CSV table of C-alpha atoms in Angstrom, one decimal:
chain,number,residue,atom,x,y,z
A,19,UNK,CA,-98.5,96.2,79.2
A,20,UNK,CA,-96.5,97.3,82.4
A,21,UNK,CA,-94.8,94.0,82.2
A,22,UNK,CA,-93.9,94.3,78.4
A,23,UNK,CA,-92.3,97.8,79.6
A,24,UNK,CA,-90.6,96.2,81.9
A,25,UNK,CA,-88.5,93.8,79.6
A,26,UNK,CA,-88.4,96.0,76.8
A,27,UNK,CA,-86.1,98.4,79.2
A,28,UNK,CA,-84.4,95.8,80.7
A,29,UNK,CA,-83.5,95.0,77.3
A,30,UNK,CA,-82.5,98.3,76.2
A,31,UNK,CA,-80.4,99.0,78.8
A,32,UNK,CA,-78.5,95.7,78.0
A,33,UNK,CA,-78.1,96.2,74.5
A,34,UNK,CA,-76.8,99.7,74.8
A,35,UNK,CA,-74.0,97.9,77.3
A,36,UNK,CA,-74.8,100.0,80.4
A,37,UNK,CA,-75.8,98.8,83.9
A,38,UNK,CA,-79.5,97.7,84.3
A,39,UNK,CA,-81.1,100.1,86.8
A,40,UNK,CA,-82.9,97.5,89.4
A,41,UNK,CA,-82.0,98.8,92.8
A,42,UNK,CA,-81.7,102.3,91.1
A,43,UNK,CA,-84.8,103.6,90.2
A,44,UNK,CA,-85.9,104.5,93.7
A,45,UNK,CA,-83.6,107.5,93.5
A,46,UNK,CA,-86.8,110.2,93.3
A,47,UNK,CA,-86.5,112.9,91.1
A,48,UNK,CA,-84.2,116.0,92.3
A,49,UNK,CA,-85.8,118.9,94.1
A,50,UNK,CA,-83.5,121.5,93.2
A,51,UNK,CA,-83.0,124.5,95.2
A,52,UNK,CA,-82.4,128.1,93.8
A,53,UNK,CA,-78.7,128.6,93.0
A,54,UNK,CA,-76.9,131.4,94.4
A,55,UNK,CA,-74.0,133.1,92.7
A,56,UNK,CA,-71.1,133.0,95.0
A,57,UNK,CA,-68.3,134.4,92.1
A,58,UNK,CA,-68.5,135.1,88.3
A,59,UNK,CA,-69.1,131.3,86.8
A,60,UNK,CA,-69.4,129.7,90.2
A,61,UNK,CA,-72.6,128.5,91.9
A,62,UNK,CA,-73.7,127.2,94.6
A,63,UNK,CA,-77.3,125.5,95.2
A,64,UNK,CA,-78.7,122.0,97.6
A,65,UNK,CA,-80.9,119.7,96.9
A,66,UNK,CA,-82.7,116.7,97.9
A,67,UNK,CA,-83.9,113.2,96.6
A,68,UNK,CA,-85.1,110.0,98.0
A,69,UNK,CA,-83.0,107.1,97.7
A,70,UNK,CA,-83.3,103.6,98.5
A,71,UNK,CA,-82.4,104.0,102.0
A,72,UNK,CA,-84.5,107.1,102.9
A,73,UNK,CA,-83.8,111.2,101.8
A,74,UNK,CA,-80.5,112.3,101.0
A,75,UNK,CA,-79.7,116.1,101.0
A,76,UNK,CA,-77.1,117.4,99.0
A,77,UNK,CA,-74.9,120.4,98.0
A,78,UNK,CA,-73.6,121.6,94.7
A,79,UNK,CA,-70.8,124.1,93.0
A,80,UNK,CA,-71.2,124.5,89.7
A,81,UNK,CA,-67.9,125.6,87.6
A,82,UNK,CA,-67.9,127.5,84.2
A,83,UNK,CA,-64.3,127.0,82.9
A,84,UNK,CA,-65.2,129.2,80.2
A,85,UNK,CA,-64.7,132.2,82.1
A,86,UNK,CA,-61.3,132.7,82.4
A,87,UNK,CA,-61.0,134.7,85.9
A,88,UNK,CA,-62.4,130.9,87.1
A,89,UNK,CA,-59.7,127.9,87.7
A,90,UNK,CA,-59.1,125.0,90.2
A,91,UNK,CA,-56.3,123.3,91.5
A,92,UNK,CA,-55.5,120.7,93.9
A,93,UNK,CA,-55.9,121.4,97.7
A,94,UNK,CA,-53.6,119.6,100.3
A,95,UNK,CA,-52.0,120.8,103.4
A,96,UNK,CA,-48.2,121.5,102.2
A,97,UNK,CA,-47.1,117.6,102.2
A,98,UNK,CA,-48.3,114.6,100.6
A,99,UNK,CA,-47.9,112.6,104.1
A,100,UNK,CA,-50.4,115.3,106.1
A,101,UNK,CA,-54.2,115.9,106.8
A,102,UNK,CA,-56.3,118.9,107.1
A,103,UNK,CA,-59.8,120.3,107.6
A,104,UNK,CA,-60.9,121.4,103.8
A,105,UNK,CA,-62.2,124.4,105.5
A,106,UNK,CA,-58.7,125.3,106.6
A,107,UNK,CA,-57.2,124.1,103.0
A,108,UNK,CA,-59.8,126.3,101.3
A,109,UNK,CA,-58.7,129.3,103.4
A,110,UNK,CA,-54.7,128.7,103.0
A,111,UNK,CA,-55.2,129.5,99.5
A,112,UNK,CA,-58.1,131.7,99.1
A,113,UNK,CA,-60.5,129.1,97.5
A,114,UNK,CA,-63.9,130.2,96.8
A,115,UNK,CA,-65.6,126.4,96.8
A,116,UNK,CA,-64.5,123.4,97.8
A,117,UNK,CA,-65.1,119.7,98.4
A,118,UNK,CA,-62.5,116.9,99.9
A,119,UNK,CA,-61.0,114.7,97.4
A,120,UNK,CA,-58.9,111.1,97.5
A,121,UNK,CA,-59.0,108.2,99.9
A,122,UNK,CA,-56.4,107.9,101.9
A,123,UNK,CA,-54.2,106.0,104.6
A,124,UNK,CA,-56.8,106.7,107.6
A,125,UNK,CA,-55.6,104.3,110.3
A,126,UNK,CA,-53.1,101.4,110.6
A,127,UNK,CA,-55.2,99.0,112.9
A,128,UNK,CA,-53.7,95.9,110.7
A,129,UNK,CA,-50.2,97.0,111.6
A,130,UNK,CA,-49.6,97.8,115.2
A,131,UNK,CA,-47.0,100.2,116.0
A,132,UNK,CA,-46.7,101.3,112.2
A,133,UNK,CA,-47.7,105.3,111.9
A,134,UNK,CA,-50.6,106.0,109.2
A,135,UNK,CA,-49.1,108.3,106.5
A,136,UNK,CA,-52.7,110.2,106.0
A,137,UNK,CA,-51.1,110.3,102.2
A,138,UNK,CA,-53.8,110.0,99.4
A,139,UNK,CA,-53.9,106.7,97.2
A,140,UNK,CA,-54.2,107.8,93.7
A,141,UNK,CA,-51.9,110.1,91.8
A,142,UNK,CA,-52.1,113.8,92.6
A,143,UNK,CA,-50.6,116.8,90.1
A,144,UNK,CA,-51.3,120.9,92.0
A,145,UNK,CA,-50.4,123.4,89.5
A,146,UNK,CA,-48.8,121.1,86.8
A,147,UNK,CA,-46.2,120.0,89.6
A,148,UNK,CA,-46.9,116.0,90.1
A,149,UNK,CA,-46.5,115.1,94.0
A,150,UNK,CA,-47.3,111.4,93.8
A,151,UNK,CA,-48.4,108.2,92.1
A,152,UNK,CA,-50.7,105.2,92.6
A,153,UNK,CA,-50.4,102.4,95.2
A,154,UNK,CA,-51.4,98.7,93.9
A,155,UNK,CA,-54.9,98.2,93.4
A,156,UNK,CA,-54.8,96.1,96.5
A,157,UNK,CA,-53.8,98.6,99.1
A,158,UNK,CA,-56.2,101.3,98.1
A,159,UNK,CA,-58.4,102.2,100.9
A,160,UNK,CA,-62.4,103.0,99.7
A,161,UNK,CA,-65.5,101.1,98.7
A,162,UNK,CA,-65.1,98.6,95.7
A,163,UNK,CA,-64.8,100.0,92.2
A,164,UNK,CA,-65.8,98.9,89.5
A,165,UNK,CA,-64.4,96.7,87.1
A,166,UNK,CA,-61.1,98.0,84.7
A,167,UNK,CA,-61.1,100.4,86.9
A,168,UNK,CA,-57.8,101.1,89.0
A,169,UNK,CA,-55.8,103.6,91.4
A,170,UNK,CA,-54.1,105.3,88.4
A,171,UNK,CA,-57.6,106.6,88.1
A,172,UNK,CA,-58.1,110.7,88.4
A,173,UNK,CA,-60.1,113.3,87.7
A,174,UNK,CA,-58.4,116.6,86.6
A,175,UNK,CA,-58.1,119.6,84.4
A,176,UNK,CA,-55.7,119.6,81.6
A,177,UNK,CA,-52.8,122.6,80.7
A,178,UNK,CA,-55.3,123.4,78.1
A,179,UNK,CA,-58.3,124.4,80.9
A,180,UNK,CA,-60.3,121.2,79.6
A,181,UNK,CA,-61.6,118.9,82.6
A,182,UNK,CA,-61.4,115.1,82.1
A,183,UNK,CA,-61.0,112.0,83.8
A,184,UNK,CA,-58.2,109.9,82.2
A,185,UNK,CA,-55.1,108.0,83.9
A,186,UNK,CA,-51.8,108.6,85.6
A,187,UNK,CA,-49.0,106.2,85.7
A,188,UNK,CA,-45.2,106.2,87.1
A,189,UNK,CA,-42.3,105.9,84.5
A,190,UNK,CA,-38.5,106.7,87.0
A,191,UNK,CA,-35.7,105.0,86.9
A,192,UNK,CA,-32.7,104.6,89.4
A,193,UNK,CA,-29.4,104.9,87.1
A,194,UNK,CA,-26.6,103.9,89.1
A,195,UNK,CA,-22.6,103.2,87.7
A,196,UNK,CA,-23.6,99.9,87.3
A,197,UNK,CA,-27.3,99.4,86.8
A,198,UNK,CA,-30.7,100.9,85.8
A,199,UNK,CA,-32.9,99.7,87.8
A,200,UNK,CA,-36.6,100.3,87.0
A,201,UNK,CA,-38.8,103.0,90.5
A,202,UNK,CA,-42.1,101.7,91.2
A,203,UNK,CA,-43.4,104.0,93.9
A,204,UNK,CA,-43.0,108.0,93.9
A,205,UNK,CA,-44.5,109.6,97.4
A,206,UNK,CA,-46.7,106.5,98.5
A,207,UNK,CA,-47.7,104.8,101.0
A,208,UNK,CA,-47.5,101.6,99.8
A,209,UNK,CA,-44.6,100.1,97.1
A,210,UNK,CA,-45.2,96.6,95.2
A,211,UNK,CA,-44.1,93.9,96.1
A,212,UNK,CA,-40.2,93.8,95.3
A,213,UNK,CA,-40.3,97.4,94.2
A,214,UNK,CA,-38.1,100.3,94.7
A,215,UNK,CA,-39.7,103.8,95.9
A,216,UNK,CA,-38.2,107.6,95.4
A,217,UNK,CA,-39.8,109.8,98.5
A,218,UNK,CA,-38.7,113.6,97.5
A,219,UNK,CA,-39.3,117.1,100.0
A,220,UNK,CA,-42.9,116.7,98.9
A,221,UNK,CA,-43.6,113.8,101.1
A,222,UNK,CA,-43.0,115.8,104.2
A,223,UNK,CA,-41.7,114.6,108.1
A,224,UNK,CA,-44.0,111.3,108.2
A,225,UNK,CA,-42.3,108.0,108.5
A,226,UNK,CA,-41.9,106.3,105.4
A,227,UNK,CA,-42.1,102.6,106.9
A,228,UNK,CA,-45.6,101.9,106.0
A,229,UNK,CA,-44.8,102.1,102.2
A,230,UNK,CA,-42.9,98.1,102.9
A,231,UNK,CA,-46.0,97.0,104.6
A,232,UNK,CA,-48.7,94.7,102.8
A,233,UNK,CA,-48.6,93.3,99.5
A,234,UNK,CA,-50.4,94.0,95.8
A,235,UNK,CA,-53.3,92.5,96.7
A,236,UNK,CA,-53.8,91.9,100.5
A,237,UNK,CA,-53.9,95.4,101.9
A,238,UNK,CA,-53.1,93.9,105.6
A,239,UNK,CA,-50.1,91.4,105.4
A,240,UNK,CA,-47.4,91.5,107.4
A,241,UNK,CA,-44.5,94.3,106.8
A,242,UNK,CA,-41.8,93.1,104.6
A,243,UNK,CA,-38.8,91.7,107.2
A,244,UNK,CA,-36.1,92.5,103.8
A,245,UNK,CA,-36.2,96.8,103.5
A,246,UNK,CA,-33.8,99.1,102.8
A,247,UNK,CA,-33.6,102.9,102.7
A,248,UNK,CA,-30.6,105.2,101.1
A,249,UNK,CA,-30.7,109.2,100.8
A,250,UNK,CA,-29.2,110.9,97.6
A,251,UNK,CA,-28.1,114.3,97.9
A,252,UNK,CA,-27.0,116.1,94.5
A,253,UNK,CA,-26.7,112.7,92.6
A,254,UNK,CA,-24.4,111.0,95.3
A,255,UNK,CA,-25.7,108.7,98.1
A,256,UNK,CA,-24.6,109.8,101.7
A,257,UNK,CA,-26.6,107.8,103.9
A,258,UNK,CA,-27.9,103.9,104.4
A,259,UNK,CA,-30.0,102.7,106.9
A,260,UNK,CA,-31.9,99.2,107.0
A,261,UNK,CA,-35.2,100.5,107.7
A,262,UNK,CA,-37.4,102.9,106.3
A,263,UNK,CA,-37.0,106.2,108.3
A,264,UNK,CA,-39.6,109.6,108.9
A,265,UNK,CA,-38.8,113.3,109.3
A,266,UNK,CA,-37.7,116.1,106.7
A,267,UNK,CA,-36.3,115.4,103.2
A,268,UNK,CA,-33.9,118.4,102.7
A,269,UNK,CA,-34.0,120.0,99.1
A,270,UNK,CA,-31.7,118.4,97.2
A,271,UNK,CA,-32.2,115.5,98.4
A,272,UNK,CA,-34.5,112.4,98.2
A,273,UNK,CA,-34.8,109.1,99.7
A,274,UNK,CA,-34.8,105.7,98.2
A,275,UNK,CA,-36.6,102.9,99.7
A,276,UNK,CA,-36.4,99.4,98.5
A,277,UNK,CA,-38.6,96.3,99.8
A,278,UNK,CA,-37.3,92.1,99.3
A,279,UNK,CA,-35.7,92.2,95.4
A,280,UNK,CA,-35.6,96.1,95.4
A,281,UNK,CA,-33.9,96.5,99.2
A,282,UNK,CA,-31.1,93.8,97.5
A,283,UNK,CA,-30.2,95.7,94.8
A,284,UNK,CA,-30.1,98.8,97.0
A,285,UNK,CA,-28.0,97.4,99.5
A,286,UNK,CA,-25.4,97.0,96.8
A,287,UNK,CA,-25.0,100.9,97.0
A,288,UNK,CA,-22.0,102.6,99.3
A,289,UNK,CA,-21.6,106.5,100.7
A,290,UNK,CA,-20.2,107.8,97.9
A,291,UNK,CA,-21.7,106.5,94.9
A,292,UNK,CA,-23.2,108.5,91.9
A,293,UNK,CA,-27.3,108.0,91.8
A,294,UNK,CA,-29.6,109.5,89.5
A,295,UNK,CA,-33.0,109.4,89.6
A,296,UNK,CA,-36.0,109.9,87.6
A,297,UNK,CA,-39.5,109.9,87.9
A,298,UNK,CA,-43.1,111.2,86.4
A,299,UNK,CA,-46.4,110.5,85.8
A,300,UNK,CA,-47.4,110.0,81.8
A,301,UNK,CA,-51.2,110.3,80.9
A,302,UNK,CA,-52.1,107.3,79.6
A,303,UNK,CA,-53.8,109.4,76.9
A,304,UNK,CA,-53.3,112.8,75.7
A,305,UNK,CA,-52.2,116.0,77.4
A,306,UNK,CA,-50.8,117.0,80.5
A,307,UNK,CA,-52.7,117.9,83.5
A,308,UNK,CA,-52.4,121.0,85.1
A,309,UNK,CA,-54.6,119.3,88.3
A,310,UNK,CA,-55.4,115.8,88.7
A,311,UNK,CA,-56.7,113.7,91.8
A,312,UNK,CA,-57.3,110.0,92.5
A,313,UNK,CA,-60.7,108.4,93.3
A,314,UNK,CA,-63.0,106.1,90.7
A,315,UNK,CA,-65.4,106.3,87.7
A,316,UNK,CA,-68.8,106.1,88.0
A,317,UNK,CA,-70.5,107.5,84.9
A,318,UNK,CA,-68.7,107.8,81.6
A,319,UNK,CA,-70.7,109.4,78.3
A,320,UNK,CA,-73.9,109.6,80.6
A,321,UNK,CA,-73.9,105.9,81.2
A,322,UNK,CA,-73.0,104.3,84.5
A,323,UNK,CA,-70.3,101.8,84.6
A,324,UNK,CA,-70.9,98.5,84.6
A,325,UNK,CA,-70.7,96.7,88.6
A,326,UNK,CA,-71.2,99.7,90.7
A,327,UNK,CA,-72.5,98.8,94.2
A,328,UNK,CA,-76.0,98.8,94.2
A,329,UNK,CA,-76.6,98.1,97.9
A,330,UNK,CA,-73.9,100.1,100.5
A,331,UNK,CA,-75.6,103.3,100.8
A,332,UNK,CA,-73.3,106.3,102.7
A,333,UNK,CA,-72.6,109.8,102.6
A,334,UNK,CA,-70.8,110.6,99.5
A,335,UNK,CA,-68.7,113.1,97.2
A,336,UNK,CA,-68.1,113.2,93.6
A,337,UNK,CA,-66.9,115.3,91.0
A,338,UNK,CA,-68.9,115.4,87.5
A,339,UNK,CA,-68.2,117.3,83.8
A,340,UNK,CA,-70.4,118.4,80.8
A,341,UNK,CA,-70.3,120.8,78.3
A,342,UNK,CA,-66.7,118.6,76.7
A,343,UNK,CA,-65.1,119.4,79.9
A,344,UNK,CA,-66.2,123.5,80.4
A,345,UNK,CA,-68.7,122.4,83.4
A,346,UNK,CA,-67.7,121.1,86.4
A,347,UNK,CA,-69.8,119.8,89.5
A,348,UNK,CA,-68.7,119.0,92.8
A,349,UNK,CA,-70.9,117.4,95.5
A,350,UNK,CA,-71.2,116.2,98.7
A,351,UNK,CA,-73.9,114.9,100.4
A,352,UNK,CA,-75.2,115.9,103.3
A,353,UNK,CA,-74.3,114.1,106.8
A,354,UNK,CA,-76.8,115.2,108.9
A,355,UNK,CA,-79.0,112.9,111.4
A,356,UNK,CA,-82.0,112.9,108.7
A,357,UNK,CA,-79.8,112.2,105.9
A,358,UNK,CA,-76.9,109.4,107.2
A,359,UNK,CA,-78.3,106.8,105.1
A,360,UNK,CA,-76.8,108.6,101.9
A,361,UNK,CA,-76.8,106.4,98.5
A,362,UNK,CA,-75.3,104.1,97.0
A,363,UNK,CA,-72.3,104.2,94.3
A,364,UNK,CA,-74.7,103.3,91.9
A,365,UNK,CA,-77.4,105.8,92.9
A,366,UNK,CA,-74.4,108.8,93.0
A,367,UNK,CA,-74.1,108.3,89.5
A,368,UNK,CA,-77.5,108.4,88.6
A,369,UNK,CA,-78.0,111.3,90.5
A,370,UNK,CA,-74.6,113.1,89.2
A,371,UNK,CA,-76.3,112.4,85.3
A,372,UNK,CA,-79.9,113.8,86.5
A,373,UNK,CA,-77.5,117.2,87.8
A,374,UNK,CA,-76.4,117.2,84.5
A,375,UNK,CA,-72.9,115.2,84.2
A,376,UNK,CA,-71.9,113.2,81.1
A,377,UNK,CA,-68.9,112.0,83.3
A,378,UNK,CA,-68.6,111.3,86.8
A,379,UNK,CA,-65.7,110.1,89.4
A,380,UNK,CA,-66.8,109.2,93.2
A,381,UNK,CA,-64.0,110.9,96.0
A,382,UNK,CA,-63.7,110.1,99.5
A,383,UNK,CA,-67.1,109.9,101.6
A,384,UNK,CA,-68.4,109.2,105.0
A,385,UNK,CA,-67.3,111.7,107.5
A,386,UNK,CA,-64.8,113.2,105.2
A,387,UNK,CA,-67.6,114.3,102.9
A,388,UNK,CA,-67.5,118.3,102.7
A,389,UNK,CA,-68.1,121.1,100.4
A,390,UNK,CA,-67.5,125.0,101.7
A,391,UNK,CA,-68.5,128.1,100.0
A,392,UNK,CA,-66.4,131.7,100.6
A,393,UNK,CA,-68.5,134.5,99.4
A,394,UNK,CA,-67.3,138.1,98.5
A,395,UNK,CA,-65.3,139.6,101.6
A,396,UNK,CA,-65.9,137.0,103.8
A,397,UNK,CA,-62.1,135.2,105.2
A,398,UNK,CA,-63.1,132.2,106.0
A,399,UNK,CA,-65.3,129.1,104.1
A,400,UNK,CA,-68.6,128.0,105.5
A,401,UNK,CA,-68.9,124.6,105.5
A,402,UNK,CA,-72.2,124.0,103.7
A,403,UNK,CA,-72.9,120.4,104.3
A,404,UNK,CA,-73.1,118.8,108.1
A,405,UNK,CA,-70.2,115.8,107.9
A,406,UNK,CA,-71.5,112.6,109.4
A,407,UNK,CA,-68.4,112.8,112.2
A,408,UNK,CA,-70.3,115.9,113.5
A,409,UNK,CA,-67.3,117.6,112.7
A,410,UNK,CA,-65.1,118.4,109.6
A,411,UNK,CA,-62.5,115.4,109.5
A,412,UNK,CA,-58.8,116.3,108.0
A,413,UNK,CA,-58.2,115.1,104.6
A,414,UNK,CA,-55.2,114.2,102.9
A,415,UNK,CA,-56.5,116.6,99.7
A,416,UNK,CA,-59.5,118.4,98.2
A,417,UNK,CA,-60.8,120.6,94.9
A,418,UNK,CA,-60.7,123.9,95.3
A,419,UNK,CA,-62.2,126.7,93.1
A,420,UNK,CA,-60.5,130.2,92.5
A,421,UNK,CA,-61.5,133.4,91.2
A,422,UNK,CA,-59.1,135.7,89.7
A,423,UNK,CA,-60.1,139.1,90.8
C-alpha cells in the first residue's frame, strides 16, 4: 500500500505540471509562534521547521493592503550605486517592518582594480519613480533560478495597491541629428554586449566602469578594451571621455556609456551636438507599479516552479502574496549558530505556501538576510533575525512597510 501511495503522488504531482517533492518533504510542519501586532494590518510572529539540513528559524510580517493607512515602497540608501544596513534604511524613512531585498554587485574579485557598484541586478521602481533596469541574465549575482525565469523578474505593488510579481523591461532611445540609436542599459551595472547605457542623478558618485566589464553570459570576462562615455546636459553633449568615469551626475544632466558597437557610434558625437534621450521600464503585462524589486519566482498559483534547487541549503528571504494580492509576507530566516544550515530554494517555497502564499519570489540571502520590526514610539528598528555575518550587512535595497498615522 505505502508503495502504491508513493507512485500515485509522484504521479499527481506530474500530471498537474508542478515539481515532484523528493528532497522536499523533509521540511516538518511549521511551529508557529503567536503573532504580535506591531501597527493596524501589520504583524509580526517566528517560527520554526525542520528542513533537510537541520532546524531553521524564521521570522514573518504579515501585510493587510486592505487597510488603507498600510503601504510599502522600495527601501534603498539615496542612490542606486550605494549600500546600507536595512535597519538604518528602515529608520531614514520611518518604516515599521522590513526585510532586504535584490542581489547585488557585492565584490569585484574577477576584475582587479575595478570598484563594485553595490547597485541591485533586477529593475527597481520607489514611489512610481523607476531608478533602474535589468542586467543580462548572465551577470546577475545569486543562486540559479529557475528555468523562463530572468532578471526582468520583480515583485511589486501596482498604482492600484494590488501586489504581484510580473516583469520589467527597458524601452529608451538615443535620438541624435543623425541617428536613433536603440539604450540597452538604464542605472546598471552591467550593459550587453555592444550596448549603449543612460546613467542619470539616480545612480549616484560610484564609478560607472564596471557596467563595460563581462559579457551576456560569462559574468567574469575581461572588461571591454572599445568604451566610451559622453555627458548630456539639457539635450546638448558637453563632454567625451574614452572611459567610463565615477562621481556626481548633476541634475540636468545624464551620462551615456557605450561598449564595442555602441562606444563607435558614440564616438561619432562632438561638444555641441543636440542628444535626446529616453528611457522606461514597460510591464510586460498590465499596470504600472507603484514599487517593484528584482529577485526570482519560486511558487506561482500555490505550485512551485519547475527546477528549483533542491540541494543548496542557506539562510534565505522571500516575499509571498495571497488574498489576489491584499496579503503580503516577508521572511527571513534566521542566521543564528543553531540555524546556518537554512533551506533550500525549493524548501523556501514550500514553506512560503504552508505560511499561506499562492505566489512567492526569493530576494537576497546569506548574511544579507534581515527583517526589523519598529513598534509604536520606539525610533529605531530591531532587527529581529540574527544575520549569519554576525552583523547586519549593507544592502543595495529592501521592502519596507509604512503606516499612515
Amino acid at each position: 500500500m505505502r508503495a502504491v501511495l508513493t507512485v500515485l503522488v509522484a504521479w499527481v504531482s506530474l500530471v498537474g505540471g508542478g515539481t515532484a517533492w523528493a528532497g522536499v518533504e523533509e521540511v516538518s510542519a511549521l511551529r508557529l509562534e503567536a503573532p504580535s501586532a506591531i501597527g493596524p494590518g501589520v504583524t509580526y510572529r517566528g517560527f520554526s521547521l525542520n528542513g533537510s539540513h537541520g532546524p531553521a528559524y524564521g521570522h514573518l510580517l504579515t501585510v493587510d493592503l486592505r487597510n488603507r493607512r498600510v503601504s510599502v515602497d522600495l527601501l534603498y540608501p539615496g542612490a542606486v550605486g550605494g549600500r546600507e544596513r536595512v535597519s538604518r534604511l528602515a529608520d531614514q524613512r520611518s518604516a515599521v517592518g522590513a526585510v532586504n531585498g535584490d542581489f547585488f554587485n557585492i565584490a569585484e574579485a574577477q576584475h582587479p582594480g575595478v570598484e563594485a557598484t553595490g547597485a541591485p541586478v533586477g529593475p527597481a521602481v520607489a514611489g512610481g519613480r523607476s531608478l533602474k533596469a535589468a542586467v543580462p541574465d548572465g551577470q546577475r549575482f545569486g543562486p540559479a533560478m529557475p528555468p523562463g525565469v530572468s532578471t526582468e523578474d520583480v515583485f511589486g505593488v501596482g498604482t492600484n495597491r494590488v501586489a504581484r510579481m510580473g516583469r520589467l523591461g527597458l524601452e529608451g532611445s538615443v535620438r541624435t541629428e543623425y541617428d536613433e540609436l536603440p539604450l540597452s542599459g538604464f542605472n546598471q551595472y552591467a550593459l550587453p554586449v555592444d550596448g549603449i547605457g543612460v546613467f542619470t542623478p539616480a545612480w549616484g558618485r560610484t564609478s560607472r566602469l564596471r557596467a563595460t566589464c563581462g559579457t551576456d553570459t560569462e559574468r567574469g570576462a575581461p572588461c571591454s578594451d572599445e568604451t566610451f562615455e559622453l555627458t548630456v546636459r539639457r539635450g546638448r553633449v558637453v563632454s567625451v571621455a574614452e572611459k567610463p568615469g565615477r562621481g556626481a551626475i548633476a541634475d540636468g544632466s545624464v551620462v551615456l556609456v557605450g561598449r564595442e558597437e555602441g562606444a563607435r557610434e558614440l564616438r561619432k558625437l562632438e561638444v555641441g551636438d543636440r542628444v535626446t534621450v529616453e528611457q522606461r521600464l514597460r510591464p510586460r503585462g498590465s499596470g504600472a507599479f507603484r514599487f517593484a524589486i528584482g529577485g526570482f519566482p519560486i511558487l506561482r498559483g500555490g505550485r512551485p516552479l519547475v527546477g528549483l534547487d533542491l540541494a543548496t541549503a542557506a539562510v534565505r528571504t522571500a516575499a509571498g502574496l495571497a488574498d489576489r494580492g491584499r496579503r503580503l509576507y516577508l521572511l527571513a530566516l534566521d542566521g543564528g549558530r543553531a540555524y546556518r544550515s537554512g533551506l533550500t530554494v525549493a524548501e523556501l517555497a514550500r514553506t512560503m505556501r504552508k505560511l499561506g502564499a499562492v505566489d512567492a519570489f526569493n530576494l537576497d540571502g546569506g548574511g544579507s538576510s534581515t527583517l526589523v520590526t519598529r513598534g509604536g514610539g520606539s525610533t529605531h528598528a530591531t532587527v529581529r533575525n540574527h544575520p549569519s555575518g554576525g552583523a547586519e550587512r549593507p544592502v543595495a535595497n529592501g521592502i519596507g512597510v509604512f503606516i499612515r498615522r
